[in-house]
Amino acid sequence: MLIAIGSLTVIGLALGGILGTAARLLAVKVDPLESDLQALLPGSQCGQCGYVGCAQAAKALAQGDAAVTLCPPGGKAVAEALARRLGVTVDLSTHVDRGPEYAAIDEALCIGCTRCIKECSVDGIVGATKQMHTILFEACHACGKCIPVCPTDAIKMHPVQVTLGTWHWPKPVAAH
Amino acid sequence: MKVQVVYATPGRQFWVHVEVQPGATVRDAVVRSDVLRQFPEIDLEQQKFGIFGKIATLDAPLDDGDRVEIYRALIADPKQVKQRGKATPAAT
């Protein structure tokens, strides 16, 4: 009994010691500013800012390579929050929030080339070679990546119409 | 196993998950999904079907998680539509 308790305690202490030292020695350095900025970004990894995802955008922001207005889906609120965290001032009087949008294909122009299907990161386009392509508006998150690849300029963004199903009470303006 | 069935028109989009037996085919999923009743214009013989952007026959077997897509024919003639970076086709 005592031998069992003793041996398990020794094993526990030894393994705990190894894990503890490894965590110290092999710790991944995270810039606290970077993780704060990433928490402020929407996290949808849409790529509209030109970076691969929100983590890369946060890194660029922390290094000062990107403007605080880089995030189109975040709009004014995210730009203000980023500016506050970075301690910079930003003039947002000319900033226009575009609001939620979705992409749609002009069927008279679609030639069934499948280029937009390969580009879509959410598998939101139904279609195959030489068949009509249709964007599922439930899936589309308006990243706009399909627009430049379309050879016939058939894809356009449309604002999401406010219906009884999509309307929500506007958020109160927070005091700064 | 679960598969999705999707049929999209510009006005109305049908996108459901259906439970099918292992070894089911594209036809089984389409028949089970009720899409044929809601869209009577779908013709099993005329229209093309596919899985995730690849055209498949009605007898193609399905895997778990596949998205069965029902396609519609193109309206435009690809040879007549003006393409970016290409010369305007003669007959427009």
Short mmCIF file of C-alpha atoms in Angstrom, two decimals:
data_model
loop_
_atom_site.label_atom_id
_atom_site.label_comp_id
_atom_site.label_asym_id
_atom_site.label_seq_id
_atom_site.Cartn_x
_atom_site.Cartn_y
_atom_site.Cartn_z
CA MET A 1 0.00 0.00 0.00
CA LEU A 2 2.65 2.50 1.06
CA ILE A 3 4.89 1.36 -1.79
CA ALA A 4 2.06 1.97 -4.28
CA ILE A 5 1.33 5.44 -2.89
CA GLY A 6 5.00 6.28 -2.80
CA SER A 7 5.77 5.11 -6.31
CA LEU A 8 2.76 6.93 -7.79
CA THR A 9 3.74 10.11 -5.93
CA VAL A 10 7.28 9.87 -7.28
CA ILE A 11 6.00 9.28 -10.84
CA GLY A 12 3.57 12.21 -10.47
CA LEU A 13 6.20 14.58 -9.17
CA ALA A 14 8.73 13.56 -11.84
CA LEU A 15 6.29 13.89 -14.75
CA GLY A 16 4.89 17.13 -13.34
CA GLY A 17 8.40 18.50 -13.07
CA ILE A 18 9.20 17.54 -16.68
CA LEU A 19 5.96 19.09 -17.99
CA GLY A 20 6.50 22.24 -15.96
CA THR A 21 10.05 22.75 -17.22
CA ALA A 22 9.01 21.96 -20.80
CA ALA A 23 6.22 24.55 -20.63
CA ARG A 24 8.75 27.16 -19.46
CA LEU A 25 11.47 26.29 -21.95
CA LEU A 26 9.30 25.68 -25.01
CA ALA A 27 6.72 28.43 -24.42
CA VAL A 28 5.33 30.02 -27.61
CA LYS A 29 5.78 33.75 -27.32
CA VAL A 30 2.50 35.57 -27.94
CA ASP A 31 2.47 39.31 -28.30
CA PRO A 32 -0.26 40.47 -25.89
CA LEU A 33 -1.08 43.39 -28.22
CA GLU A 34 -1.53 40.99 -31.11
CA SER A 35 -3.90 38.70 -29.21
CA ASP A 36 -5.89 41.71 -27.97
CA LEU A 37 -6.25 42.99 -31.54
CA GLN A 38 -7.26 39.57 -32.79
CA ALA A 39 -9.96 39.41 -30.15
CA LEU A 40 -11.38 42.69 -31.48
CA LEU A 41 -11.57 41.44 -35.07
CA PRO A 42 -14.65 39.47 -36.16
CA GLY A 43 -12.77 36.17 -36.54
CA SER A 44 -14.63 35.05 -39.66
CA GLN A 45 -11.33 34.72 -41.61
CA CYS A 46 -13.04 36.22 -44.66
CA GLY A 47 -9.89 37.70 -46.18
CA GLN A 48 -11.51 40.95 -47.30
CA CYS A 49 -8.65 42.93 -45.71
CA GLY A 50 -6.15 41.23 -47.99
CA TYR A 51 -4.59 39.10 -45.25
CA VAL A 52 -5.10 35.36 -45.01
CA GLY A 53 -7.07 35.56 -41.80
CA CYS A 54 -7.78 37.64 -38.72
CA ALA A 55 -4.60 36.48 -36.93
CA GLN A 56 -2.42 37.71 -39.80
CA ALA A 57 -4.36 40.99 -39.95
CA ALA A 58 -3.85 41.44 -36.19
CA LYS A 59 -0.12 40.86 -36.64
CA ALA A 60 0.07 43.48 -39.38
CA LEU A 61 -1.89 45.91 -37.21
CA ALA A 62 0.45 45.33 -34.27
CA GLN A 63 3.47 45.99 -36.47
CA GLY A 64 1.83 49.12 -37.89
CA ASP A 65 1.66 47.75 -41.45
CA ALA A 66 -2.10 48.03 -41.75
CA ALA A 67 -4.61 50.79 -41.13
CA VAL A 68 -7.24 50.35 -38.42
CA THR A 69 -9.92 50.69 -41.10
CA LEU A 70 -8.79 47.47 -42.78
CA CYS A 71 -11.75 45.31 -41.75
CA PRO A 72 -14.79 45.84 -44.05
CA PRO A 73 -17.22 43.55 -42.18
CA GLY A 74 -16.24 45.08 -38.85
CA GLY A 75 -17.14 48.56 -40.02
CA LYS A 76 -16.91 51.66 -37.88
CA ALA A 77 -17.21 49.92 -34.52
CA VAL A 78 -14.22 47.62 -35.07
CA ALA A 79 -12.12 50.47 -36.51
CA GLU A 80 -12.84 52.58 -33.42
CA ALA A 81 -12.04 49.70 -31.05
CA LEU A 82 -8.77 48.96 -32.85
CA ALA A 83 -7.77 52.63 -32.80
CA ARG A 84 -8.49 52.83 -29.07
CA ARG A 85 -6.41 49.72 -28.33
CA LEU A 86 -3.52 50.96 -30.48
CA GLY A 87 -3.78 54.48 -29.05
CA VAL A 88 -4.08 56.16 -32.44
CA THR A 89 -6.68 58.61 -33.63
CA VAL A 90 -8.62 57.94 -36.77
CA ASP A 91 -11.02 60.11 -38.71
CA LEU A 92 -14.10 58.04 -39.46
CA SER A 93 -16.39 60.90 -40.52
CA THR A 94 -16.14 59.85 -44.16
CA HIS A 95 -16.35 56.14 -43.39
CA VAL A 96 -19.47 54.55 -44.81
CA ASP A 97 -20.71 51.27 -43.38
CA ARG A 98 -21.84 49.12 -46.24
CA GLY A 99 -23.96 46.84 -44.10
CA PRO A 100 -24.46 43.13 -44.74
CA GLU A 101 -24.26 42.07 -48.35
CA TYR A 102 -24.36 38.92 -50.42
CA ALA A 103 -23.11 38.06 -53.89
CA ALA A 104 -25.39 37.02 -56.72
CA ILE A 105 -24.71 35.84 -60.26
CA ASP A 106 -26.32 37.42 -63.31
CA GLU A 107 -27.62 34.29 -64.99
CA ALA A 108 -27.61 35.87 -68.45
CA LEU A 109 -23.83 36.19 -68.21
CA CYS A 110 -22.81 32.95 -66.48
CA ILE A 111 -20.86 30.65 -68.81
CA GLY A 112 -20.33 27.79 -66.35
CA CYS A 113 -16.57 28.13 -66.01
CA THR A 114 -16.42 27.04 -62.31
CA ARG A 115 -13.75 29.63 -61.43
CA CYS A 116 -15.89 31.22 -58.72
CA ILE A 117 -16.65 27.78 -57.24
CA LYS A 118 -12.96 27.09 -56.73
CA GLU A 119 -12.49 30.50 -55.13
CA CYS A 120 -15.39 30.29 -52.66
CA SER A 121 -14.09 29.52 -49.17
CA VAL A 122 -17.47 28.42 -47.79
CA ASP A 123 -18.59 26.10 -50.63
CA GLY A 124 -21.42 28.55 -51.16
CA ILE A 125 -21.72 28.22 -54.93
CA VAL A 126 -23.69 25.44 -56.57
CA GLY A 127 -22.69 24.59 -60.11
CA ALA A 128 -20.52 22.48 -62.34
CA THR A 129 -18.77 22.75 -65.69
CA LYS A 130 -21.14 24.25 -68.29
CA GLN A 131 -24.02 24.28 -65.77
CA MET A 132 -25.60 27.36 -64.25
CA HIS A 133 -23.84 28.57 -61.12
CA THR A 134 -25.91 29.88 -58.23
CA ILE A 135 -24.71 31.43 -54.98
CA LEU A 136 -26.47 30.15 -51.90
CA PHE A 137 -27.37 33.32 -50.05
CA GLU A 138 -27.52 31.46 -46.76
CA ALA A 139 -23.86 30.51 -47.13
CA CYS A 140 -22.44 33.70 -48.68
CA HIS A 141 -20.52 35.87 -46.23
CA ALA A 142 -19.71 38.59 -48.72
CA CYS A 143 -15.96 38.15 -48.93
CA GLY A 144 -16.10 39.21 -52.58
CA LYS A 145 -13.37 36.79 -53.70
CA CYS A 146 -15.53 35.47 -56.55
CA ILE A 147 -15.99 38.88 -58.16
CA PRO A 148 -12.50 39.41 -59.67
CA VAL A 149 -12.19 35.83 -60.96
CA CYS A 150 -15.41 35.90 -62.99
CA PRO A 151 -14.44 36.22 -66.68
CA THR A 152 -17.76 37.80 -67.64
CA ASP A 153 -18.25 40.18 -64.68
CA ALA A 154 -21.46 38.36 -63.83
CA ILE A 155 -21.14 38.54 -60.03
CA LYS A 156 -22.34 41.60 -58.14
CA MET A 157 -22.80 42.33 -54.46
CA HIS A 158 -26.30 43.13 -53.24
CA PRO A 159 -27.32 44.52 -49.85
CA VAL A 160 -29.20 42.05 -47.68
CA GLN A 161 -32.81 43.20 -47.59
CA VAL A 162 -34.20 43.74 -44.11
CA THR A 163 -37.08 41.35 -43.56
CA LEU A 164 -38.98 40.26 -40.48
CA GLY A 165 -36.57 37.34 -40.27
CA THR A 166 -33.34 39.34 -40.44
CA TRP A 167 -34.27 42.55 -38.60
CA HIS A 168 -32.77 43.03 -35.18
CA TRP A 169 -32.95 45.80 -32.65
CA PRO A 170 -30.01 48.17 -33.23
CA LYS A 171 -27.32 48.08 -30.57
CA PRO A 172 -27.23 51.11 -28.27
CA VAL A 173 -24.34 53.47 -28.99
CA ALA A 174 -21.79 52.79 -26.25
CA ALA A 175 -20.35 55.78 -24.42
CA HIS A 176 -16.63 56.19 -24.95
CA MET B 1 -25.44 8.62 -43.20
CA LYS B 2 -26.25 12.27 -43.72
CA VAL B 3 -26.02 14.04 -47.06
CA GLN B 4 -27.22 17.41 -48.29
CA VAL B 5 -29.42 18.07 -51.28
CA VAL B 6 -29.38 21.49 -52.85
CA TYR B 7 -31.28 23.07 -55.71
CA ALA B 8 -30.95 26.80 -56.26
CA THR B 9 -32.89 29.16 -58.46
CA PRO B 10 -32.33 32.92 -58.34
CA GLY B 11 -35.58 33.41 -56.45
CA ARG B 12 -35.84 30.39 -54.22
CA GLN B 13 -33.20 28.09 -52.82
CA PHE B 14 -33.71 24.59 -51.50
CA TRP B 15 -31.00 23.23 -49.21
CA VAL B 16 -31.71 20.33 -46.85
CA HIS B 17 -29.93 17.58 -44.99
CA VAL B 18 -31.33 14.10 -45.54
CA GLU B 19 -30.60 10.82 -43.83
CA VAL B 20 -29.97 7.99 -46.33
CA GLN B 21 -28.93 4.36 -46.08
CA PRO B 22 -25.21 3.58 -46.52
CA GLY B 23 -24.56 2.87 -50.19
CA ALA B 24 -27.35 5.18 -51.33
CA THR B 25 -27.06 6.85 -54.72
CA VAL B 26 -27.64 10.37 -55.98
CA ARG B 27 -31.13 9.33 -57.09
CA ASP B 28 -32.02 8.05 -53.59
CA ALA B 29 -31.01 11.31 -51.96
CA VAL B 30 -32.89 13.45 -54.48
CA VAL B 31 -36.05 11.36 -54.21
CA ARG B 32 -35.89 11.36 -50.41
CA SER B 33 -35.36 15.11 -50.13
CA ASP B 34 -38.85 16.18 -51.31
CA VAL B 35 -37.25 18.55 -53.84
CA LEU B 36 -39.16 16.93 -56.71
CA ARG B 37 -42.49 17.79 -55.09
CA GLN B 38 -41.49 21.36 -54.27
CA PHE B 39 -39.95 22.03 -57.68
CA PRO B 40 -42.03 20.09 -60.23
CA GLU B 41 -39.92 21.55 -63.05
CA ILE B 42 -36.98 19.28 -62.16
CA ASP B 43 -36.65 16.54 -64.74
CA LEU B 44 -34.57 13.57 -63.57
CA GLU B 45 -33.79 12.61 -67.16
CA GLN B 46 -32.93 16.06 -68.51
CA GLN B 47 -31.11 17.81 -65.71
CA LYS B 48 -27.53 17.16 -64.63
CA PHE B 49 -26.66 16.19 -61.09
CA GLY B 50 -23.41 16.34 -59.21
CA ILE B 51 -21.57 16.16 -55.92
CA PHE B 52 -19.71 19.27 -54.75
CA GLY B 53 -19.27 20.78 -58.20
CA LYS B 54 -18.44 17.54 -60.04
CA ILE B 55 -21.06 16.13 -62.37
CA ALA B 56 -22.21 12.66 -61.33
CA THR B 57 -24.73 10.20 -62.70
CA LEU B 58 -27.95 9.39 -60.88
CA ASP B 59 -26.52 5.99 -59.92
CA ALA B 60 -23.30 7.35 -58.41
CA PRO B 61 -22.81 6.18 -54.81
CA LEU B 62 -22.70 8.76 -52.03
CA ASP B 63 -20.34 9.23 -49.12
CA ASP B 64 -21.23 10.65 -45.73
CA GLY B 65 -21.39 14.44 -45.86
CA ASP B 66 -21.69 14.75 -49.63
CA ARG B 67 -23.68 17.61 -51.11
CA VAL B 68 -25.89 16.45 -53.94
CA GLU B 69 -26.43 19.33 -56.32
CA ILE B 70 -29.12 19.62 -58.95
CA TYR B 71 -27.94 21.81 -61.80
CA ARG B 72 -29.77 23.97 -64.28
CA ALA B 73 -28.76 24.55 -67.87
CA LEU B 74 -26.96 27.75 -68.85
CA ILE B 75 -29.05 30.57 -70.26
CA ALA B 76 -26.20 32.24 -72.11
CA ASP B 77 -24.21 30.70 -74.93
CA PRO B 78 -20.60 30.73 -73.65
CA LYS B 79 -19.37 31.60 -77.16
CA GLN B 80 -21.57 34.71 -77.34
CA VAL B 81 -20.85 36.25 -73.95
CA LYS B 82 -18.17 38.89 -73.89
CA GLN B 83 -15.27 37.77 -71.74
CA ARG B 84 -12.79 39.94 -69.93
CA GLY B 85 -9.49 40.22 -71.81
CA LYS B 86 -10.90 38.58 -74.93
CA ALA B 87 -12.03 40.23 -78.13
CA THR B 88 -15.77 40.80 -78.48
CA PRO B 89 -17.25 37.88 -80.39
CA ALA B 90 -18.37 38.76 -83.88
CA ALA B 91 -22.04 38.03 -83.33
CA THR B 92 -23.38 39.65 -80.18
#
